[in-house]
Coordinates of C-alpha atoms in Angstrom, one line a residue:
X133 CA 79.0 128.1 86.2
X134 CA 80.3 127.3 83.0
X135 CA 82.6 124.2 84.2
X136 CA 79.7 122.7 86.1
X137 CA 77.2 122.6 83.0
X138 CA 80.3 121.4 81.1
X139 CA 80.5 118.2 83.6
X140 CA 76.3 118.2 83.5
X141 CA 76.7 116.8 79.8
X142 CA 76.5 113.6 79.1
X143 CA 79.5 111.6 77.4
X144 CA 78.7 110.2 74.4
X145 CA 80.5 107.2 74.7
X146 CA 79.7 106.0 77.9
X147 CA 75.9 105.9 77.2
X148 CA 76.7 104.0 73.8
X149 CA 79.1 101.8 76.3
X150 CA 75.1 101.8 78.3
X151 CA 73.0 101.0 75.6
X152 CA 75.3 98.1 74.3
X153 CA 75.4 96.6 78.1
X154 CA 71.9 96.7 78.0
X155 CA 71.7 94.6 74.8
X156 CA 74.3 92.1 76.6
X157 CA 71.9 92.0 79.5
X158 CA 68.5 91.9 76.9
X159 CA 70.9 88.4 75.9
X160 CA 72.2 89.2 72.8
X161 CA 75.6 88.2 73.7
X162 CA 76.9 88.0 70.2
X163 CA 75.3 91.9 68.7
X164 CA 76.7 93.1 72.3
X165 CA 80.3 91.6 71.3
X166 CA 80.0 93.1 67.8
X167 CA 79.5 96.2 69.6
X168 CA 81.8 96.6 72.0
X169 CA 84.8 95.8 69.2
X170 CA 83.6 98.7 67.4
X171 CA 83.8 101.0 70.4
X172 CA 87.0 99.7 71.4
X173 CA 88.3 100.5 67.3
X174 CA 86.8 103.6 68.1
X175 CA 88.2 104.7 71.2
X176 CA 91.6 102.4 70.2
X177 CA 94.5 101.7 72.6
X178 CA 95.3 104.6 74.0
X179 CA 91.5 106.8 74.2
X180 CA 90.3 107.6 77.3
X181 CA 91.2 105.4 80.0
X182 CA 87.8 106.1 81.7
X183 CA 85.8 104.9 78.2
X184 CA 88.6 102.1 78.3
X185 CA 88.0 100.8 81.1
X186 CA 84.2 100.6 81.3
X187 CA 84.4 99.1 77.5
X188 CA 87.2 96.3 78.5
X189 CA 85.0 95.6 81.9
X190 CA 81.5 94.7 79.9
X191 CA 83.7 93.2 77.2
X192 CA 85.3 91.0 79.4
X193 CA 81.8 89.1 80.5
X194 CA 80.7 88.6 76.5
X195 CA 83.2 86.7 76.1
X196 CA 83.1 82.8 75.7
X197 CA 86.7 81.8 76.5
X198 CA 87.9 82.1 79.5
X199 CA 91.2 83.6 78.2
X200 CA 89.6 86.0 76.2
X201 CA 87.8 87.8 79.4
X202 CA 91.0 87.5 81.1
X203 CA 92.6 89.7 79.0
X204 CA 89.8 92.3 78.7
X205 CA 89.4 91.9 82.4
X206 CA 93.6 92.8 82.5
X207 CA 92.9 96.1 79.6
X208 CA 90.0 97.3 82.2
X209 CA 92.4 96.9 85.2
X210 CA 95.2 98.9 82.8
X211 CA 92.9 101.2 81.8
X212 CA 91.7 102.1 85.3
X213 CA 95.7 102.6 86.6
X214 CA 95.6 105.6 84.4
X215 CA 92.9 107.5 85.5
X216 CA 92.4 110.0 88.0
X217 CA 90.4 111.9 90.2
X218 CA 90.2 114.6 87.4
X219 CA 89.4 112.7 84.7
X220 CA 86.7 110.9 86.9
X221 CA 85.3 114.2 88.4
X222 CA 83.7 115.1 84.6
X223 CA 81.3 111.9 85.0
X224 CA 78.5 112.2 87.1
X225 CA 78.1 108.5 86.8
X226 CA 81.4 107.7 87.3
X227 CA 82.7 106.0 90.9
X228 CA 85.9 107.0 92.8
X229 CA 89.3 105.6 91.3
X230 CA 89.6 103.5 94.7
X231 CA 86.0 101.8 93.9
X232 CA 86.7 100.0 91.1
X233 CA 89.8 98.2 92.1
X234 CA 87.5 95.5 94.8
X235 CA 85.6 94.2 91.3
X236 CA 88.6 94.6 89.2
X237 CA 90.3 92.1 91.0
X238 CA 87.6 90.3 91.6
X239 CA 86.7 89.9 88.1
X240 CA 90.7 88.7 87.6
X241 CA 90.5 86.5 90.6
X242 CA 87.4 84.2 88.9
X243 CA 89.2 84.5 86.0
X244 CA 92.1 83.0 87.2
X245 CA 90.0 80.3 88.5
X246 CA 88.4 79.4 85.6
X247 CA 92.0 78.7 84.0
X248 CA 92.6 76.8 87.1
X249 CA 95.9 79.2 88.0
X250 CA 95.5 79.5 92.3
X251 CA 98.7 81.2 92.6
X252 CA 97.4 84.6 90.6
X253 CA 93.6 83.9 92.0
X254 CA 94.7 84.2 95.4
X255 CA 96.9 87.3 94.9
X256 CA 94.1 89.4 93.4
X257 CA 91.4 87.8 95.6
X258 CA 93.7 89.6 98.6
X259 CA 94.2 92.6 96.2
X260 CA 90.1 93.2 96.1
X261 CA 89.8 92.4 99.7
X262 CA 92.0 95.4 100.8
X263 CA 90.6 97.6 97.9
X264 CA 87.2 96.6 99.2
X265 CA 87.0 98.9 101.9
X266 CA 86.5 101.7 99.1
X267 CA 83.0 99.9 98.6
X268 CA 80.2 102.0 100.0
X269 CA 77.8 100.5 102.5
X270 CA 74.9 100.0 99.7
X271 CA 73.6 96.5 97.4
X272 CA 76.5 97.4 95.0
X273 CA 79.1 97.4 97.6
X274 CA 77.7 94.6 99.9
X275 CA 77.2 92.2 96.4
X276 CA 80.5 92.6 95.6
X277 CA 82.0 92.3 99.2
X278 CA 79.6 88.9 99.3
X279 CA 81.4 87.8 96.2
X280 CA 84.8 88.5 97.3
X281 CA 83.9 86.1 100.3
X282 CA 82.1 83.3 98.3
X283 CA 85.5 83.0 96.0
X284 CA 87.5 83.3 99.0
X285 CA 85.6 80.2 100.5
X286 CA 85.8 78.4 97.2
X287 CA 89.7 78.8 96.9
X288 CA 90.4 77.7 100.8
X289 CA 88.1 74.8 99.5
X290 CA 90.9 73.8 96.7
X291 CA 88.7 74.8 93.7
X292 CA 90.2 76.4 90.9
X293 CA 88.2 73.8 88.2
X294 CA 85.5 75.9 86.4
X295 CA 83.9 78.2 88.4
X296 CA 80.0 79.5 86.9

C-alpha cells in the first residue's frame, strides 16, 4: 500500500516542467526559455533522465534557431535512451518508453529539415515510423502518426528548405 501512495505523489519537477509549458503555450516564449534553463541548472546533465527528457523536449520548441532545438531535441532523445520501465512506472502521467520514440524522431526529422540535411531527416523519419506503432489509437497518437505522414510526403517531394 505504501509503494502505491508513494507513486500517487506528484513529482515536483515535472509539474514545474507543466506550469512553464503552459507559459510557452500562454506565448511567452522568452519567460518560458528563462525557465526551462533554470530547470535544466537544476536538474543538470546527469538528473533524472525522465525530468531530462520532458525539459529538453519543451525546450527544444522555444527555441529560435533551428540548431539550437536540434540539440535539445538530441538531449530529449539521450535522455529518453536511459530510462526504463521502472523509472517510468513512478509517473502516473508518464507514457511507455516505446511511446516517445514516434515524436522523438519526428521532432529530429523536421529538425533536420529545417537545416536542410535529407540524409539524417529521412533516417529518423523511418526511425519514428517503425516506433509509431507504440502510438495508441487516440488524437495524441493519430496527430502524430498524421505528422509522420505529412513530413514523409514533404521529403518524397524534395523539400528540406524551411519547413513551419
Amino acid at each position: 500500500m505504501a509503494e502505491r501512495q508513494e507513486q500517487a505523489v506528484p513529482d515536483a519537477v515535472m509539474t514545474r516542467i507543466g506550469q512553464v509549458v503552459m507559459l510557452h503555450h500562454a506565448g511567452d516564449r522568452e519567460e518560458a526559455r528563462h525557465r526551462y534553463l533554470r530547470l535544466w541548472a537544476e536538474i543538470g546533465e546527469d538528473g533524472d533522465p525522465l525530468h531530462r527528457c520532458t525539459l529538453a523536449h519543451y525546450m527544444a520548441d522555444a527555441q529560435d534557431d533551428p540548431a539550437d532545438e536540434l540539440a535539445w531535441d538530441l538531449r530529449a532523445l539521450t535522455a529518453a535512451e536511459e530510462l526504463n520501465h521502472e523509472r517510468l512506472a513512478g509517473h502516473a502521467d508518464a507514457p511507455a518508453v516505446r511511446a516517445l520514440y514516434p515524436s522523438l524522431h519526428l521532432n529530429l526529422a523536421a529538425d533536420y529539415v529545417r537545416l536542410g540535411r535529407g540524409g539524417p531527416a529521412r533516417t529518423h523519419l523511418r526511425l519514428a515510423r517503425g516506433a509509431a506503432e507504440a502510438l495508441a489509437d487516440d488524437g495524441y497518437g493519430e496527430g502524430v502518426r498524421a505528422a509522420i505522414s505529412r513530413l514523409e510526403l514533404r521529403l518524397e517531394e524534395g523539400g528540406t528548405a524551411q519547413w513551419p
